[in-house]
Short mmCIF file of C-alpha atoms in Angstrom, two decimals:
data_model
loop_
_atom_site.label_atom_id
_atom_site.label_comp_id
_atom_site.label_asym_id
_atom_site.label_seq_id
_atom_site.Cartn_x
_atom_site.Cartn_y
_atom_site.Cartn_z
CA MET U 1 -6.67 5.99 -24.00
CA TYR U 2 -8.64 5.42 -20.97
CA ALA U 3 -10.67 2.84 -22.37
CA LYS U 4 -8.63 1.45 -24.88
CA TYR U 5 -5.50 0.77 -21.92
CA ILE U 6 -5.91 2.05 -18.64
CA LYS U 7 -8.97 0.89 -17.91
CA ARG U 8 -7.71 -2.60 -18.72
CA ILE U 9 -4.73 -2.10 -16.34
CA ILE U 10 -7.46 -0.97 -14.03
CA ASP U 11 -9.49 -4.17 -14.61
CA ILE U 12 -6.25 -7.06 -14.55
CA THR U 13 -4.83 -5.29 -11.14
CA LEU U 14 -7.91 -5.00 -9.12
CA SER U 15 -9.06 -8.36 -10.29
CA PHE U 16 -5.57 -10.18 -8.85
CA MET U 17 -6.08 -8.69 -5.95
CA ALA U 18 -9.79 -9.96 -5.04
CA LEU U 19 -8.91 -12.50 -5.98
CA VAL U 20 -6.30 -13.17 -3.33
CA ILE U 21 -8.02 -11.54 -0.98
CA LEU U 22 -10.96 -13.13 -1.06
CA SER U 23 -10.25 -16.47 -1.42
CA TRP U 24 -11.05 -17.65 1.76
CA LEU U 25 -14.95 -16.20 1.39
CA TYR U 26 -14.50 -18.31 -1.99
CA LEU U 27 -14.28 -21.29 -0.34
CA GLY U 28 -16.68 -20.87 2.42
CA ILE U 29 -19.38 -20.16 -0.01
CA ILE U 30 -18.39 -23.31 -1.94
CA ILE U 31 -18.48 -25.10 1.11
CA ALA U 32 -22.19 -23.78 1.58
CA ILE U 33 -23.36 -24.35 -1.46
CA LYS U 34 -22.77 -28.01 -1.86
CA ILE U 35 -23.69 -29.02 1.53
CA ASP U 36 -27.22 -27.16 0.74
CA ASP U 37 -27.80 -28.39 -2.44
CA PRO U 38 -25.20 -30.90 -3.69
CA GLY U 39 -23.64 -30.85 -6.98
CA PRO U 40 -21.11 -27.78 -8.53
CA ALA U 41 -20.11 -24.50 -6.24
CA LEU U 42 -19.70 -23.04 -10.02
CA PHE U 43 -22.98 -22.14 -13.11
CA THR U 44 -22.22 -20.72 -16.02
CA GLN U 45 -23.80 -19.24 -18.70
CA LYS U 46 -23.02 -18.28 -22.13
CA ARG U 47 -23.65 -14.40 -22.61
CA VAL U 48 -23.20 -11.82 -24.92
CA GLY U 49 -19.91 -10.08 -25.05
CA LEU U 50 -17.62 -7.45 -26.51
CA ASN U 51 -19.05 -7.22 -29.96
CA LYS U 52 -21.97 -9.58 -29.53
CA GLU U 53 -19.34 -12.24 -29.05
CA PHE U 54 -20.33 -15.24 -26.98
CA PHE U 55 -18.49 -16.54 -23.45
CA THR U 56 -18.80 -18.42 -21.03
CA LEU U 57 -19.89 -16.71 -18.46
CA HIS U 58 -19.07 -17.74 -14.28
CA LYS U 59 -21.40 -17.87 -10.61
CA PHE U 60 -22.08 -19.13 -7.85
CA ARG U 61 -24.60 -21.69 -8.16
CA SER U 62 -28.07 -20.12 -6.42
CA MET U 63 -30.73 -22.19 -7.83
CA LYS U 64 -31.16 -25.29 -7.11
CA MET U 65 -29.80 -28.70 -10.11
CA SER U 66 -33.44 -29.22 -11.53
CA THR U 67 -33.70 -26.08 -12.57
CA PRO U 68 -34.03 -25.09 -16.27
CA HIS U 69 -30.94 -24.22 -17.71
CA ASP U 70 -30.18 -20.55 -20.00
CA ILE U 71 -33.61 -19.44 -18.94
CA PRO U 72 -33.05 -15.45 -17.44
CA THR U 73 -34.89 -15.60 -13.60
CA HIS U 74 -38.00 -13.25 -15.00
CA GLN U 75 -38.84 -15.99 -17.03
CA LEU U 76 -39.62 -18.97 -14.64
CA ASP U 77 -43.24 -19.61 -12.85
CA ASN U 78 -42.93 -18.89 -9.50
CA PRO U 79 -38.83 -18.54 -9.81
CA ASP U 80 -38.44 -18.29 -5.74
CA GLN U 81 -39.15 -22.11 -5.75
CA TYR U 82 -35.88 -22.92 -7.34
CA ILE U 83 -33.69 -21.03 -4.72
CA THR U 84 -31.47 -22.43 -2.35
CA ARG U 85 -31.59 -20.78 1.30
CA VAL U 86 -27.47 -20.40 0.28
CA GLY U 87 -28.80 -19.31 -2.49
CA LYS U 88 -31.47 -16.38 -1.11
CA PHE U 89 -28.50 -14.92 0.86
CA LEU U 90 -25.58 -15.27 -2.35
CA ARG U 91 -28.63 -13.30 -4.63
CA LYS U 92 -29.44 -11.02 -1.93
CA SER U 93 -25.71 -9.84 -1.36
CA SER U 94 -24.54 -10.03 -4.87
CA PHE U 95 -21.52 -12.49 -3.75
CA ASP U 96 -23.35 -14.68 -5.94
CA GLU U 97 -21.16 -12.52 -8.85
CA LEU U 98 -18.03 -12.89 -7.49
CA PRO U 99 -16.75 -15.66 -9.54
CA GLN U 100 -17.14 -13.56 -12.90
CA ILE U 101 -14.07 -11.65 -10.58
CA TRP U 102 -11.93 -13.98 -12.94
CA ASP U 103 -13.94 -13.61 -16.24
CA ILE U 104 -12.36 -9.79 -15.52
CA PHE U 105 -8.50 -11.42 -14.78
CA THR U 106 -8.91 -13.33 -18.25
CA GLY U 107 -10.27 -10.05 -20.49
CA LYS U 108 -13.80 -11.35 -20.62
CA MET U 109 -15.70 -8.30 -18.83
CA SER U 110 -14.87 -5.94 -16.97
CA ILE U 111 -15.56 -4.18 -13.68
CA ILE U 112 -17.55 -1.65 -14.98
CA GLY U 113 -19.48 -1.82 -17.94
CA PRO U 114 -23.52 -2.96 -19.26
CA ARG U 115 -24.16 -6.39 -17.44
CA PRO U 116 -23.42 -9.36 -20.41
CA ALA U 117 -26.98 -10.10 -21.69
CA LEU U 118 -28.12 -13.89 -22.27
CA TRP U 119 -27.18 -15.21 -25.76
CA ASN U 120 -30.62 -15.41 -26.03
CA GLN U 121 -31.75 -11.66 -25.11
CA ASP U 122 -32.58 -10.87 -28.46
CA ASP U 123 -34.20 -7.74 -27.18
CA LEU U 124 -32.16 -6.59 -24.94
CA VAL U 125 -29.26 -6.71 -27.34
CA ALA U 126 -31.22 -5.44 -30.15
CA GLU U 127 -32.07 -1.96 -27.65
CA ARG U 128 -28.55 -2.14 -26.96
CA ASP U 129 -28.25 -1.75 -30.37
CA LYS U 130 -29.35 1.75 -30.87
CA TYR U 131 -26.65 2.68 -28.13
CA GLY U 132 -23.31 1.81 -29.20
CA ALA U 133 -23.96 -0.65 -25.71
CA ASN U 134 -22.74 -3.91 -27.43
CA ASN U 135 -19.58 -2.22 -28.79
CA VAL U 136 -18.51 -1.61 -25.37
CA LYS U 137 -16.74 -4.95 -22.49
CA PRO U 138 -19.33 -5.74 -20.30
CA GLY U 139 -19.21 -5.55 -16.74
CA LEU U 140 -19.25 -6.71 -13.53
CA THR U 141 -21.84 -3.79 -13.00
CA GLY U 142 -22.43 -0.39 -14.36
CA TRP U 143 -24.62 2.37 -14.34
CA ALA U 144 -28.23 0.61 -15.02
CA GLN U 145 -27.89 -1.80 -11.59
CA ILE U 146 -26.77 1.59 -9.87
CA ASN U 147 -30.41 3.01 -11.23
CA GLY U 148 -32.69 0.10 -11.08
CA ARG U 149 -31.24 -3.29 -11.50
CA ASP U 150 -33.80 -5.90 -11.99
CA GLU U 151 -36.57 -3.46 -11.55
CA LEU U 152 -35.72 -1.55 -14.87
CA GLU U 153 -37.69 -2.50 -18.09
CA ILE U 154 -35.56 -3.65 -21.44
CA PRO U 155 -35.92 -0.20 -23.13
CA VAL U 156 -34.93 2.05 -20.17
CA LYS U 157 -32.03 -0.80 -19.12
CA ALA U 158 -30.59 -0.30 -22.62
CA LYS U 159 -30.83 3.69 -22.67
CA PHE U 160 -28.45 3.79 -19.01
CA ASP U 161 -26.26 1.39 -20.72
CA GLY U 162 -25.65 3.86 -23.30
CA GLU U 163 -25.28 6.68 -21.39
CA TYR U 164 -22.43 4.83 -19.59
CA VAL U 165 -20.90 4.57 -22.98
CA GLU U 166 -21.72 8.17 -23.30
CA LYS U 167 -19.83 9.36 -20.20
CA LEU U 168 -16.79 6.52 -19.99
CA SER U 169 -14.39 7.70 -18.29
CA PHE U 170 -12.16 7.34 -15.07
CA LEU U 171 -14.57 9.54 -12.71
CA PHE U 172 -17.24 7.73 -13.98
CA ASP U 173 -16.23 4.60 -13.68
CA LEU U 174 -15.13 5.42 -9.79
CA ARG U 175 -18.84 7.20 -9.39
CA CYS U 176 -20.58 3.29 -10.89
CA PHE U 177 -17.85 1.47 -8.76
CA PHE U 178 -18.88 3.47 -5.42
CA GLY U 179 -22.93 3.82 -6.41
CA SER U 180 -22.86 -0.26 -6.72
CA ILE U 181 -21.16 -0.62 -3.24
CA PHE U 182 -23.82 1.27 -1.55
CA SER U 183 -26.09 -0.39 -3.82
CA VAL U 184 -25.86 -3.67 -2.66
CA LEU U 185 -25.31 -2.40 1.01
CA LYS U 186 -29.39 -2.10 0.69
CA SER U 187 -30.09 -4.53 -1.88
CA ASP U 188 -31.16 -2.00 -4.41
CA GLY U 189 -33.27 -3.28 -7.39
CA VAL U 190 -33.03 -7.02 -6.58
CA VAL U 191 -36.57 -8.21 -7.77
CA GLU U 192 -36.78 -12.12 -8.44
CA GLY U 193 -38.49 -12.66 -11.18
CA GLY U 194 -39.00 -8.83 -11.36
CA THR U 195 -37.42 -7.88 -14.01
CA GLY U 196 -39.84 -4.62 -15.11
CA GLU U 197 -41.17 -3.87 -11.39
CA LEU U 198 -40.07 -0.48 -11.16
CA ARG U 199 -42.54 0.45 -13.70
CA LYS U 200 -45.58 -2.02 -12.82
CA SER U 201 -44.61 -0.50 -9.32
CA GLY U 202 -45.96 3.58 -10.64
CA ASP U 203 -41.75 4.04 -9.59
CA LEU U 204 -40.59 4.49 -12.91
CA ALA U 205 -40.33 8.41 -12.96
CA ASP U 206 -38.81 8.61 -9.73
CA LYS U 207 -35.32 6.64 -11.07
CA PRO U 208 -32.44 9.85 -12.64
CA SER U 209 -33.09 10.04 -16.33
CA ALA U 210 -31.23 8.09 -18.68
CA LYS U 211 -30.94 10.37 -21.45
#
């Protein structure tokens, strides 16, 4: 009942409220982006959605217009060179993700769920298949995001996504929601070009178990 109906009602209600309340912030960010690096304020990418169907994800543009499109940040050589001054703030604060509230309102995403993979991230999609994590709607934030985010290697991230599917409930979504707020405030797990940095730094054992 919760996964099929109540979760969607909550998504619609909260996303509509957020769009109205944050409209002033959206306008300010758009102006700042255009002043810093002329061009579109919004950035779109083809992402993997529910049941591996593609959809268009929206973000505030945090990188220069010259940045290669549809390439994960961690695959770029020296990704810092492509990030704008405003973009650094947007990415650290996660404000670059705010346009996805519209994607939630339109039903392409949920507030809580596995982060949508890029269309060409076959390794992540394949790992998530093992845990049924491609069979739920992707989210603005999720269980993996509060347990490592960019620092997690793909197999570990997929295990956390699978754990979310197993525990999907109103209370677990609340845990992910408030955990995400604390993670954003502390900028936990934000590593430019750093997918898998947690293992490289030897800190993986200190993270909660994905089982």
